[in-house]
CSV table of N, CA and C in Angstrom, one decimal:
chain,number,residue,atom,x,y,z
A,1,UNK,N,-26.0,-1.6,-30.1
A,1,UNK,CA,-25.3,-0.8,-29.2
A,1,UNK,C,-24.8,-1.6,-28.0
A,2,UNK,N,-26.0,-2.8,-27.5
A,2,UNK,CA,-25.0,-3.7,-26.5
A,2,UNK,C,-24.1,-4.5,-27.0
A,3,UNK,N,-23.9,-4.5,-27.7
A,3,UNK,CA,-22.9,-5.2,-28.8
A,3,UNK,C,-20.8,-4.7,-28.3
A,4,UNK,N,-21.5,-3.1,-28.5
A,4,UNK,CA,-20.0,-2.7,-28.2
A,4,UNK,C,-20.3,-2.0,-26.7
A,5,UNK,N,-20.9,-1.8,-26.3
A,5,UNK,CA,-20.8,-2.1,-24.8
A,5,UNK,C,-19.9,-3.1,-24.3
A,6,UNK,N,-20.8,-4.4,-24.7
A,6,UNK,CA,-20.0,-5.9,-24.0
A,6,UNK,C,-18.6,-5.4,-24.3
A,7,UNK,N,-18.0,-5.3,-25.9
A,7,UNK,CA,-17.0,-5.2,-25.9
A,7,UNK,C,-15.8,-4.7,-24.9
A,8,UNK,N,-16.5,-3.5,-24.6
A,8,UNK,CA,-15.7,-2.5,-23.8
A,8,UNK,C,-15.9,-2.6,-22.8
A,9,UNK,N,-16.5,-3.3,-22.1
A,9,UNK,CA,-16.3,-4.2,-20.7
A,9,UNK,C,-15.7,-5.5,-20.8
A,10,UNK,N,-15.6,-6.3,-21.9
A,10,UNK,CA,-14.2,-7.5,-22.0
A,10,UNK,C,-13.0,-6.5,-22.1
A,11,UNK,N,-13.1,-5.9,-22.9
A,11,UNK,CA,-11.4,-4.9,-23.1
A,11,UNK,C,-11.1,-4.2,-21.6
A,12,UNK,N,-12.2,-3.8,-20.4
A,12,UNK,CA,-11.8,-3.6,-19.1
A,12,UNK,C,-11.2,-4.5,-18.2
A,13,UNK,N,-12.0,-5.5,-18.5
A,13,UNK,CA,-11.4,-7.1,-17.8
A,13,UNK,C,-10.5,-7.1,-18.0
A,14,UNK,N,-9.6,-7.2,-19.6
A,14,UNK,CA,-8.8,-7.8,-20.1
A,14,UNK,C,-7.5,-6.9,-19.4
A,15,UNK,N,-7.9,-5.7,-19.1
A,15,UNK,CA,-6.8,-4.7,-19.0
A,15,UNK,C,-6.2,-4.7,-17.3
A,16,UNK,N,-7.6,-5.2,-16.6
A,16,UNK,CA,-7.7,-5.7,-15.4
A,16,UNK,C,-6.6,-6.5,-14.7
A,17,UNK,N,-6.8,-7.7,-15.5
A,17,UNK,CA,-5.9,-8.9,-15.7
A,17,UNK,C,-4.3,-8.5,-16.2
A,18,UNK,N,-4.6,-7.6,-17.6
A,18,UNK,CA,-3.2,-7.6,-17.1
A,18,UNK,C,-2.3,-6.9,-16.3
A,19,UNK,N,-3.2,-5.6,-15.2
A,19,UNK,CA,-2.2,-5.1,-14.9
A,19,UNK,C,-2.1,-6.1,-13.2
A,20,UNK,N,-3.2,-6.6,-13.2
A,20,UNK,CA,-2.8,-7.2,-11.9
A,20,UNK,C,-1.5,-9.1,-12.6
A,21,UNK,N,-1.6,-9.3,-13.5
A,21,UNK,CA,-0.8,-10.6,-13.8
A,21,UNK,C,0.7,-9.6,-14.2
A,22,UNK,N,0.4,-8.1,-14.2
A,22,UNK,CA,2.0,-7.3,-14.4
A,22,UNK,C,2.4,-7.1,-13.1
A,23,UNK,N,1.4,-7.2,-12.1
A,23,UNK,CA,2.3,-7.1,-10.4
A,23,UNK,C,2.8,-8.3,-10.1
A,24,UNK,N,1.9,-9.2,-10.2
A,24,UNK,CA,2.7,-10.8,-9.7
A,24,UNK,C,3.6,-11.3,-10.6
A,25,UNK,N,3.9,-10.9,-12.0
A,25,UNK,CA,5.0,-11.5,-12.4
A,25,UNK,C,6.7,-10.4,-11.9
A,26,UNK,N,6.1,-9.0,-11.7
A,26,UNK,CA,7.1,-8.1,-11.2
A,26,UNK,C,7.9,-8.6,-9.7
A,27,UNK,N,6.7,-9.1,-9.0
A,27,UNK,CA,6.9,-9.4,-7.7
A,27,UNK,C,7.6,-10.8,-7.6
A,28,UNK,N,7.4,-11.7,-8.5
A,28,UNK,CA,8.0,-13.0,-8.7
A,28,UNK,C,9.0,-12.8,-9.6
A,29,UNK,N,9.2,-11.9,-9.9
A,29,UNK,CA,10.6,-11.6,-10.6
A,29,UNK,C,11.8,-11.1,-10.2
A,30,UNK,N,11.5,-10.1,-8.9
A,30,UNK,CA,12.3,-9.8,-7.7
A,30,UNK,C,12.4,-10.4,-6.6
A,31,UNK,N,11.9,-11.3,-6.5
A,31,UNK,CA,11.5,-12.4,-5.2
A,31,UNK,C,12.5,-13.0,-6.0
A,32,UNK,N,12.8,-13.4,-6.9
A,32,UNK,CA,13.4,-14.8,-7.7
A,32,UNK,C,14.8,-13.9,-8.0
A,33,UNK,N,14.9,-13.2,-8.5
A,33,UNK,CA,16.0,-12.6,-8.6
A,33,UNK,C,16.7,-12.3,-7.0
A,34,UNK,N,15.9,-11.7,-6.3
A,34,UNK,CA,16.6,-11.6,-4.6
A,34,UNK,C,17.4,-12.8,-4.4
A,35,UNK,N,16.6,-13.9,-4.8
A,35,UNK,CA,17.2,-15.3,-4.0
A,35,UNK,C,18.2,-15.2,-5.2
A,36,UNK,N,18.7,-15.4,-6.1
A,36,UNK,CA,19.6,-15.2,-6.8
A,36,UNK,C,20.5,-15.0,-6.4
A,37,UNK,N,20.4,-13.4,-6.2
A,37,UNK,CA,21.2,-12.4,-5.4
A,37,UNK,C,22.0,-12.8,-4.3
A,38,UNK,N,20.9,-13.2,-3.4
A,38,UNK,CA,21.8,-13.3,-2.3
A,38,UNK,C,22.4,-14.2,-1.8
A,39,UNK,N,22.0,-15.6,-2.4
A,39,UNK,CA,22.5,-16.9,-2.7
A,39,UNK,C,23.8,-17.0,-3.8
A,40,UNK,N,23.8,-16.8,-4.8
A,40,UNK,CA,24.8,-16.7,-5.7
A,40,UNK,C,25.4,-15.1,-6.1
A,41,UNK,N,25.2,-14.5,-6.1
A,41,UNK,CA,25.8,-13.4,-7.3
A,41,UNK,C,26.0,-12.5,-5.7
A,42,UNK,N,26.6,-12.9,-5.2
A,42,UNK,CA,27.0,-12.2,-3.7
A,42,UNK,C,26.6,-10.5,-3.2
A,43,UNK,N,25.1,-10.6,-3.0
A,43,UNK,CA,24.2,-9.4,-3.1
A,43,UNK,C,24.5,-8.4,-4.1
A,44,UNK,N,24.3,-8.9,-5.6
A,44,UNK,CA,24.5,-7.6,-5.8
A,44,UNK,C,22.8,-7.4,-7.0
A,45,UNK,N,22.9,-6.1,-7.4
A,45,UNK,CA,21.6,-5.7,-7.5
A,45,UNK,C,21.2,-6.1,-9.0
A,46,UNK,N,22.1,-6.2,-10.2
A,46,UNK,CA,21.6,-7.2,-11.5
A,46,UNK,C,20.5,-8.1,-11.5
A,47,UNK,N,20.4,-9.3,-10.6
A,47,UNK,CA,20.0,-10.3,-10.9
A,47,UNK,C,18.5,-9.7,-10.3
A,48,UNK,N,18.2,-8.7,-9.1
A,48,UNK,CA,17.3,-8.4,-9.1
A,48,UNK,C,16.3,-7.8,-10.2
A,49,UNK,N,17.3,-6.6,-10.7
A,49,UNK,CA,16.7,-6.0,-12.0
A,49,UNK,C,16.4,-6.5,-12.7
A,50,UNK,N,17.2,-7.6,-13.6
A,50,UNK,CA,16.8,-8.7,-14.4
A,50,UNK,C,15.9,-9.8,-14.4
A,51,UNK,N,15.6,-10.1,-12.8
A,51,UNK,CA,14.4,-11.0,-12.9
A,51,UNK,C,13.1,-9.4,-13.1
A,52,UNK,N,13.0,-8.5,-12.7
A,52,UNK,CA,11.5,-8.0,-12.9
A,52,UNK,C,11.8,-7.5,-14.2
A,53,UNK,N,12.5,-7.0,-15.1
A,53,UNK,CA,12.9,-7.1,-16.4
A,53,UNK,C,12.0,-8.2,-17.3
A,54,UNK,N,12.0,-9.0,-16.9
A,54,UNK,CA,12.0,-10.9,-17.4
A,54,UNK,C,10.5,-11.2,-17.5
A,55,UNK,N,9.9,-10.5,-15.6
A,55,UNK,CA,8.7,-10.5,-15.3
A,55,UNK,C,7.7,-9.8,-15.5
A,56,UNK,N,8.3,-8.5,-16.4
A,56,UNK,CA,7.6,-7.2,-16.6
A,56,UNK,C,7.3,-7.7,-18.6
A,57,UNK,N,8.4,-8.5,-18.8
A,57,UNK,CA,8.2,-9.0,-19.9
A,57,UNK,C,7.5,-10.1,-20.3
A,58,UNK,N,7.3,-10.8,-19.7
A,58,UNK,CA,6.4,-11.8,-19.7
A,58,UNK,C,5.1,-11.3,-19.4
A,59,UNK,N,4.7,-10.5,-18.9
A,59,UNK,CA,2.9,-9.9,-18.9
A,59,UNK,C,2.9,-9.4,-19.7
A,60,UNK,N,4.1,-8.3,-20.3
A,60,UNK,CA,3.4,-7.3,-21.8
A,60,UNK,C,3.1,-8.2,-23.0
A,61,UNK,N,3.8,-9.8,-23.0
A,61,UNK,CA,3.7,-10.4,-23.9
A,61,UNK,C,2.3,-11.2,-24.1
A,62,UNK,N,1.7,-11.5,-23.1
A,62,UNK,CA,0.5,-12.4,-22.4
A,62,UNK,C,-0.3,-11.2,-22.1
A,63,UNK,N,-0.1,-9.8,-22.2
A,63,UNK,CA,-1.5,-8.9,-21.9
A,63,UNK,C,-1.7,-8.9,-23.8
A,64,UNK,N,-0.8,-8.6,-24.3
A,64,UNK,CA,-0.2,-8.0,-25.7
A,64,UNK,C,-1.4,-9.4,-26.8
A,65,UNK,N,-1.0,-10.6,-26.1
A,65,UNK,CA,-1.5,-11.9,-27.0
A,65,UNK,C,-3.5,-11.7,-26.6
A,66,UNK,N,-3.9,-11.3,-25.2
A,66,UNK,CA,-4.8,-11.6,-24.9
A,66,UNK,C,-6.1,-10.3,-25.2
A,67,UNK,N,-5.3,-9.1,-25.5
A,67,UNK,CA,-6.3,-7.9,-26.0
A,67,UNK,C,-5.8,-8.3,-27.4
A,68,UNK,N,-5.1,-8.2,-27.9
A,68,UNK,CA,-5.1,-8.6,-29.6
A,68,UNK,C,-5.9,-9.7,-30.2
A,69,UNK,N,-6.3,-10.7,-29.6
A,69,UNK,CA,-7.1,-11.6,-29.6
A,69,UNK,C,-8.3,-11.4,-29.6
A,70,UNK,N,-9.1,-10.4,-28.6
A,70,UNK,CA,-10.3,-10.0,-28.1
A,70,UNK,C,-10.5,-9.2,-30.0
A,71,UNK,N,-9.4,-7.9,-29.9
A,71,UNK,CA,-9.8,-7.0,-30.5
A,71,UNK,C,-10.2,-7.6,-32.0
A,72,UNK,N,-9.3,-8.6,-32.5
A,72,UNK,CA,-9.5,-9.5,-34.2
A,72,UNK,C,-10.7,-10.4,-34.1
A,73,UNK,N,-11.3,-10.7,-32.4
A,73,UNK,CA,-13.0,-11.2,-32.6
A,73,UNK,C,-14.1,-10.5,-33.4
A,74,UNK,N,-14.0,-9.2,-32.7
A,74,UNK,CA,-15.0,-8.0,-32.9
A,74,UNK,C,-14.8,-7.9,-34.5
A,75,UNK,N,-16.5,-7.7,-34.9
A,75,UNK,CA,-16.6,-7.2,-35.5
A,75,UNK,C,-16.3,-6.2,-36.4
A,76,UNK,N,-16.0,-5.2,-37.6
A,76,UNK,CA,-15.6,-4.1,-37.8
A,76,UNK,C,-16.6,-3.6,-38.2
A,77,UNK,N,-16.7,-2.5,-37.9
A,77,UNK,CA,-18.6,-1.4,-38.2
A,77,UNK,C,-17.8,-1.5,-40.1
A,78,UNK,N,-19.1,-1.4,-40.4
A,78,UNK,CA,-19.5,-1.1,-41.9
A,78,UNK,C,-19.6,0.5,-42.0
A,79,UNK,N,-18.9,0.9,-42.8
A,79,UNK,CA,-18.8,2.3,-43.2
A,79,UNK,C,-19.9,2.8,-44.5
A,80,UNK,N,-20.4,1.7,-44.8
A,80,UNK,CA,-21.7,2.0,-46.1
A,80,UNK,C,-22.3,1.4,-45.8
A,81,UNK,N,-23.9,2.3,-46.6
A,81,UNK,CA,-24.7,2.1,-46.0
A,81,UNK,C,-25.5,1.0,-47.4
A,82,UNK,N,-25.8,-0.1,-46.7
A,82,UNK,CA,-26.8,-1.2,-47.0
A,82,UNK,C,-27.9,-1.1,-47.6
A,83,UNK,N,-28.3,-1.2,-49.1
A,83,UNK,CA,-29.3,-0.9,-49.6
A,83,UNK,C,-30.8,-2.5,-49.2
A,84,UNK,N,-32.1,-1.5,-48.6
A,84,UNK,CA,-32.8,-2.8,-48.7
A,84,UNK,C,-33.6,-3.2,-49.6
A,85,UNK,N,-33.8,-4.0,-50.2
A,85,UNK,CA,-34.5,-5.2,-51.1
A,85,UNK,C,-35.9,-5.3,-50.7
């Protein structure tokens, strides 16, 4: 039973991480897109959208690789039952 405990306390971490690594890539995606904006693309609102687009995409891909990973460690319960010798 501590077995899948742990588990479900890595899969909280993991979910942790990603939603805080989904603000800073959001925030570095509109920060980066602003300067865009208002340096080249003569304020307009695209380049903003598009960098947290970009940013929002890049964490679902890196949360997506990092719980997929966890979950193909774990064990799978056995559904029959074990005869003893």
């Amino acid at each position: 039973m501590a077995g899948i405990l742990w588990a479900e306390d890595e899969i909280g971490r993991k979910w942790d991480r990603c939603f805080t690594d989904a603000i800073l890539k959001l925030g570095g995606g509109i920060a980066l897109g602003g300067v865009f904006s208002l340096f080249f693309f003569k304020r307009r609102k695209w380049p903003i959208i598009t960098g947290a687009g970009f940013g929002l995409g890049m964490a679902y891909s890196n949360c997506e690789k990092d719980i997929n990973a966890s979950i193909r460690q774990q064990k799978p319960l056995s559904c029959t039952r074990e005869e003893k010798k």
